[in-house]
Every structure is written in structure tokens, then in C-alpha cells.
PDB file of C-alpha atoms and ligand atoms in Angstrom:
ATOM      1  CA  UNK A   1     104.078 105.731  74.660  1.00  0.00           C
ATOM      2  CA  UNK A   2     106.707 106.376  71.947  1.00  0.00           C
ATOM      3  CA  UNK A   3     109.476 103.778  71.858  1.00  0.00           C
ATOM      4  CA  UNK A   4     111.986 106.739  70.646  1.00  0.00           C
ATOM      5  CA  UNK A   5     112.642 108.174  74.060  1.00  0.00           C
ATOM      6  CA  UNK A   6     115.365 110.884  73.601  1.00  0.00           C
ATOM      7  CA  UNK A   7     117.287 112.606  76.195  1.00  0.00           C
ATOM      8  CA  UNK A   8     118.651 116.128  75.495  1.00  0.00           C
ATOM      9  CA  UNK A   9     122.017 116.698  76.952  1.00  0.00           C
ATOM     10  CA  UNK A  10     122.697 120.382  77.890  1.00  0.00           C
ATOM     11  CA  UNK A  11     126.046 121.648  76.271  1.00  0.00           C
ATOM     12  CA  UNK A  12     128.042 123.289  78.702  1.00  0.00           C
ATOM     13  CA  UNK A  13     129.669 124.944  75.658  1.00  0.00           C
ATOM     14  CA  UNK A  14     131.097 128.494  74.906  1.00  0.00           C
ATOM     15  CA  UNK A  15     132.857 130.265  72.446  1.00  0.00           C
ATOM     16  CA  UNK A  16     135.441 127.618  72.395  1.00  0.00           C
ATOM     17  CA  UNK A  17     133.004 124.552  71.289  1.00  0.00           C
ATOM     18  CA  UNK A  18     130.861 122.171  72.998  1.00  0.00           C
ATOM     19  CA  UNK A  19     130.989 120.137  76.100  1.00  0.00           C
ATOM     20  CA  UNK A  20     128.660 117.441  77.566  1.00  0.00           C
ATOM     21  CA  UNK A  21     128.935 116.198  80.971  1.00  0.00           C
ATOM     22  CA  UNK A  22     126.975 112.805  81.951  1.00  0.00           C
ATOM     23  CA  UNK A  23     126.544 111.905  85.532  1.00  0.00           C
ATOM     24  CA  UNK A  24     125.231 108.823  87.396  1.00  0.00           C
ATOM     25  CA  UNK A  25     121.481 109.303  88.158  1.00  0.00           C
ATOM     26  CA  UNK A  26     121.614 112.901  87.121  1.00  0.00           C
ATOM     27  CA  UNK A  27     121.043 113.139  83.201  1.00  0.00           C
ATOM     28  CA  UNK A  28     120.732 109.472  82.861  1.00  0.00           C
ATOM     29  CA  UNK A  29     118.161 107.331  84.452  1.00  0.00           C
ATOM     30  CA  UNK A  30     120.280 104.658  86.100  1.00  0.00           C
ATOM     31  CA  UNK A  31     123.598 104.265  87.579  1.00  0.00           C
ATOM     32  CA  UNK A  32     126.229 103.409  84.655  1.00  0.00           C
ATOM     33  CA  UNK A  33     128.036 100.333  85.455  1.00  0.00           C
ATOM     34  CA  UNK A  34     129.523  99.821  81.853  1.00  0.00           C
ATOM     35  CA  UNK A  35     130.400 102.063  78.996  1.00  0.00           C
ATOM     36  CA  UNK A  36     131.440 100.462  75.275  1.00  0.00           C
ATOM     37  CA  UNK A  37     131.582 102.252  72.021  1.00  0.00           C
ATOM     38  CA  UNK A  38     131.447 100.903  68.550  1.00  0.00           C
ATOM     39  CA  UNK A  39     133.282 102.686  65.638  1.00  0.00           C
ATOM     40  CA  UNK A  40     134.827 101.655  62.013  1.00  0.00           C
ATOM     41  CA  UNK A  41     131.570  99.896  61.421  1.00  0.00           C
ATOM     42  CA  UNK A  42     132.052  98.544  58.000  1.00  0.00           C
ATOM     43  CA  UNK A  43     129.887  99.556  55.101  1.00  0.00           C
ATOM     44  CA  UNK A  44     126.256  97.742  54.628  1.00  0.00           C
ATOM     45  CA  UNK A  45     126.669  96.172  58.048  1.00  0.00           C
ATOM     46  CA  UNK A  46     123.813  96.258  60.650  1.00  0.00           C
ATOM     47  CA  UNK A  47     124.348  95.216  64.338  1.00  0.00           C
ATOM     48  CA  UNK A  48     122.034  94.968  67.440  1.00  0.00           C
ATOM     49  CA  UNK A  49     119.154  92.292  66.548  1.00  0.00           C
ATOM     50  CA  UNK A  50     118.516  91.509  70.188  1.00  0.00           C
ATOM     51  CA  UNK A  51     116.592  92.673  73.140  1.00  0.00           C
ATOM     52  CA  UNK A  52     117.632  92.596  77.002  1.00  0.00           C
ATOM     53  CA  UNK A  53     116.047  90.991  79.843  1.00  0.00           C
ATOM     54  CA  UNK A  54     116.942  93.580  82.358  1.00  0.00           C
ATOM     55  CA  UNK A  55     119.430  96.000  81.034  1.00  0.00           C
ATOM     56  CA  UNK A  56     118.621  99.374  80.451  1.00  0.00           C
ATOM     57  CA  UNK A  57     120.911 101.904  77.980  1.00  0.00           C
ATOM     58  CA  UNK A  58     121.620 104.982  76.583  1.00  0.00           C
ATOM     59  CA  UNK A  59     123.183 105.234  73.048  1.00  0.00           C
ATOM     60  CA  UNK A  60     124.875 108.311  71.953  1.00  0.00           C
ATOM     61  CA  UNK A  61     126.376 109.135  68.433  1.00  0.00           C
ATOM     62  CA  UNK A  62     129.242 111.312  69.536  1.00  0.00           C
ATOM     63  CA  UNK A  63     130.433 111.345  65.938  1.00  0.00           C
ATOM     64  CA  UNK A  64     128.693 110.747  62.678  1.00  0.00           C
ATOM     65  CA  UNK A  65     125.093 109.062  62.540  1.00  0.00           C
ATOM     66  CA  UNK A  66     123.365 105.829  62.337  1.00  0.00           C
ATOM     67  CA  UNK A  67     119.598 104.656  62.408  1.00  0.00           C
ATOM     68  CA  UNK A  68     118.183 102.798  65.290  1.00  0.00           C
ATOM     69  CA  UNK A  69     115.090 100.647  64.725  1.00  0.00           C
ATOM     70  CA  UNK A  70     113.406  99.929  67.894  1.00  0.00           C
ATOM     71  CA  UNK A  71     110.542  97.475  68.305  1.00  0.00           C
ATOM     72  CA  UNK A  72     108.424  96.303  71.358  1.00  0.00           C
ATOM     73  CA  UNK A  73     106.986  93.437  69.511  1.00  0.00           C
ATOM     74  CA  UNK A  74     103.750  95.422  68.573  1.00  0.00           C
ATOM     75  CA  UNK A  75     105.225  98.410  66.725  1.00  0.00           C
ATOM     76  CA  UNK A  76     108.548  99.611  64.954  1.00  0.00           C
ATOM     77  CA  UNK A  77     109.811 103.028  65.251  1.00  0.00           C
ATOM     78  CA  UNK A  78     113.185 104.576  63.910  1.00  0.00           C
ATOM     79  CA  UNK A  79     115.365 107.336  64.751  1.00  0.00           C
ATOM     80  CA  UNK A  80     118.613 108.648  63.196  1.00  0.00           C
ATOM     81  CA  UNK A  81     120.931 109.288  66.090  1.00  0.00           C
ATOM     82  CA  UNK A  82     123.053 112.185  64.178  1.00  0.00           C
ATOM     83  CA  UNK A  83     123.806 114.761  67.415  1.00  0.00           C
ATOM     84  CA  UNK A  84     126.316 114.166  70.310  1.00  0.00           C
ATOM     85  CA  UNK A  85     123.768 116.089  72.258  1.00  0.00           C
ATOM     86  CA  UNK A  86     121.112 113.670  72.163  1.00  0.00           C
ATOM     87  CA  UNK A  87     120.895 110.212  73.795  1.00  0.00           C
ATOM     88  CA  UNK A  88     118.287 107.178  72.904  1.00  0.00           C
ATOM     89  CA  UNK A  89     117.144 105.391  75.969  1.00  0.00           C
ATOM     90  CA  UNK A  90     116.683 101.787  75.278  1.00  0.00           C
ATOM     91  CA  UNK A  91     114.596 100.263  78.059  1.00  0.00           C
ATOM     92  CA  UNK A  92     114.592  96.699  78.970  1.00  0.00           C
ATOM     93  CA  UNK A  93     112.676  94.322  76.750  1.00  0.00           C
ATOM     94  CA  UNK A  94     112.988  96.456  73.668  1.00  0.00           C
ATOM     95  CA  UNK A  95     113.967  95.006  70.351  1.00  0.00           C
ATOM     96  CA  UNK A  96     116.919  97.231  68.681  1.00  0.00           C
ATOM     97  CA  UNK A  97     118.607  97.043  65.406  1.00  0.00           C
ATOM     98  CA  UNK A  98     121.420  99.696  64.285  1.00  0.00           C
ATOM     99  CA  UNK A  99     121.752 100.433  60.618  1.00  0.00           C
ATOM    100  CA  UNK A 100     123.157 102.873  58.001  1.00  0.00           C
ATOM    101  CA  UNK A 101     126.345 103.658  60.138  1.00  0.00           C
ATOM    102  CA  UNK A 102     128.165 106.540  58.626  1.00  0.00           C
ATOM    103  CA  UNK A 103     132.114 106.136  58.022  1.00  0.00           C
ATOM    104  CA  UNK A 104     132.757 108.275  60.875  1.00  0.00           C
ATOM    105  CA  UNK A 105     130.396 107.004  63.347  1.00  0.00           C
ATOM    106  CA  UNK A 106     131.378 106.569  66.804  1.00  0.00           C
ATOM    107  CA  UNK A 107     128.399 105.054  68.848  1.00  0.00           C
ATOM    108  CA  UNK A 108     128.922 105.302  72.767  1.00  0.00           C
ATOM    109  CA  UNK A 109     126.689 103.193  74.624  1.00  0.00           C
ATOM    110  CA  UNK A 110     126.138 103.667  78.559  1.00  0.00           C
ATOM    111  CA  UNK A 111     124.750 100.652  80.302  1.00  0.00           C
ATOM    112  CA  UNK A 112     123.003  99.872  83.592  1.00  0.00           C
ATOM    113  CA  UNK A 113     124.903  96.489  84.366  1.00  0.00           C
ATOM    114  CA  UNK A 114     128.037  94.492  83.484  1.00  0.00           C
ATOM    115  CA  UNK A 115     128.203  92.166  80.361  1.00  0.00           C
ATOM    116  CA  UNK A 116     126.117  89.316  80.811  1.00  0.00           C
ATOM    117  CA  UNK A 117     124.996  87.050  77.859  1.00  0.00           C
ATOM    118  CA  UNK A 118     122.389  85.466  79.837  1.00  0.00           C
ATOM    119  CA  UNK A 119     120.374  88.811  79.928  1.00  0.00           C
ATOM    120  CA  UNK A 120     120.189  88.901  76.064  1.00  0.00           C
ATOM    121  CA  UNK A 121     117.502  87.568  74.065  1.00  0.00           C
ATOM    122  CA  UNK A 122     119.007  87.068  70.408  1.00  0.00           C
ATOM    123  CA  UNK A 123     115.957  85.045  68.780  1.00  0.00           C
ATOM    124  CA  UNK A 124     113.052  87.461  67.553  1.00  0.00           C
ATOM    125  CA  UNK A 125     110.450  84.552  67.737  1.00  0.00           C
ATOM    126  CA  UNK A 126     111.615  84.085  71.564  1.00  0.00           C
ATOM    127  CA  UNK A 127     111.394  87.880  72.210  1.00  0.00           C
ATOM    128  CA  UNK A 128     107.860  87.887  70.344  1.00  0.00           C
ATOM    129  CA  UNK A 129     106.536  85.241  72.653  1.00  0.00           C
ATOM    130  CA  UNK A 130     107.962  87.056  75.737  1.00  0.00           C
ATOM    131  CA  UNK A 131     106.333  90.402  75.065  1.00  0.00           C
ATOM    132  CA  UNK A 132     103.074  88.631  74.005  1.00  0.00           C
TER     133      UNK A 132
HETATM  134  P1  LIG B   1     127.583  91.926  69.878  1.00  0.00           P
HETATM  135  O1  LIG B   1     126.390  91.878  70.999  1.00  0.00           O
HETATM  136  O2  LIG B   1     127.171  91.129  68.743  1.00  0.00           O
HETATM  137  O3  LIG B   1     127.157  93.556  69.309  1.00  0.00           O
HETATM  138  P2  LIG B   1     126.013  94.511  68.659  1.00  0.00           P
HETATM  139  O4  LIG B   1     124.840  94.556  69.618  1.00  0.00           O
HETATM  140  O5  LIG B   1     126.533  95.768  68.697  1.00  0.00           O
HETATM  141  O6  LIG B   1     125.748  93.819  67.525  1.00  0.00           O
HETATM  142  O7  LIG B   1     128.786  92.146  70.583  1.00  0.00           O
HETATM  143  C1  LIG B   1     129.696  91.771  70.071  1.00  0.00           C
HETATM  144  C2  LIG B   1     130.707  90.782  70.682  1.00  0.00           C
HETATM  145  O8  LIG B   1     131.269  91.550  71.854  1.00  0.00           O
HETATM  146  C3  LIG B   1     130.134  89.568  71.381  1.00  0.00           C
HETATM  147  O9  LIG B   1     131.044  88.364  71.445  1.00  0.00           O
HETATM  148  C4  LIG B   1     129.861  90.060  72.819  1.00  0.00           C
HETATM  149  C5  LIG B   1     130.851  90.949  73.114  1.00  0.00           C
HETATM  150  N1  LIG B   1     130.866  92.026  73.898  1.00  0.00           N
HETATM  151  C6  LIG B   1     131.215  91.914  75.188  1.00  0.00           C
HETATM  152  O10 LIG B   1     132.190  91.036  75.489  1.00  0.00           O
HETATM  153  N2  LIG B   1     131.236  93.142  76.036  1.00  0.00           N
HETATM  154  C7  LIG B   1     129.988  93.922  76.088  1.00  0.00           C
HETATM  155  O11 LIG B   1     129.842  95.182  76.661  1.00  0.00           O
HETATM  156  C8  LIG B   1     129.547  93.971  74.523  1.00  0.00           C
HETATM  157  C9  LIG B   1     128.486  94.911  74.134  1.00  0.00           C
HETATM  158  C10 LIG B   1     129.716  92.727  73.596  1.00  0.00           C
END
């Protein structure tokens, strides 16, 4: 199965422009408990470099673009998020890195749970051990 699971959001747009609506358990495969966004990322900065034991997330680039590298410990796949109508579904136990943020990138993330540092796996060697 591909590591890149993209959700296509239907636009409710008309001649005035586009509009995407996201609802719990409807076009997102979990109940949204937290929303955060990353913006004004400085040139050359990469973020992420962790996996989650349980947390599931959907990342949407609502402005600009950035590149995700997804890694399940066996294969790595990359995907450029550059369309506010596309969400990248990030399952639990997937190592992720975000690179190449455009100056105007606003990366919105919907999460299945509240922030919990104990759910993070921040050491790549630990991650590899846990998935093998
Ligand atoms: P960090 O995990 O480094 O972000 P990224 O995955 O984009 O590299 O998060 C930066 C800081 O913000 C870190 O101290 C944890 C904190 N944080 C929260 O308090 N709540 C949150 O919802 C998130 C995502 C991070």
C-alpha cells in the first residue's frame, strides 16, 4: 500500500471563488480534536522528523507548497502538497519530514487528538526498532 494517501476535498466554489468545508468523520477519517498550522517557515528549514504512536493527522497546504517525505521504516515516498483541495493523510507509526516550504506556505494540520509529547517518537533509530 502506498504511503501517500491523499484526500481530495470537493470544492463548493462557484463564480465567486472556491470554498472547502471539512467536517468531523465526514471527509476526514477521524474526529478532529486539534488544529494547528505552520507558517513563515524560514528558508532552508525542514520540520517534522518524528512519528506518532497513535496520532493520526491530515495536512493541508492552504497556501503555497511544501514537500512531505513519508517513511514507514521500509520505504520512503515523497509528495508535494501544493493544492488547498488536497489533504495528506498521515497514519500512526509513519515517520514524516517536511521540506522545501515556499515563503507563502501555510500548512494546516488536523489531528485526531490533543498534543501529547509522550505520543511522539523523535528518535529515528527507536522508530526503526518499533516498526521491525
Ligand atoms: P515540533 O514538534 O517541533 O513541530 P514540527 O513537527 O513541525 O517540527 O513542535 C514545535 C513546538 O511546539 C514543540 O515544543 C512542541 C510544541 N507543540 C505544541 O505545544 N502543540 C502542538 O499541537 C504542536 C504540534 C507542537
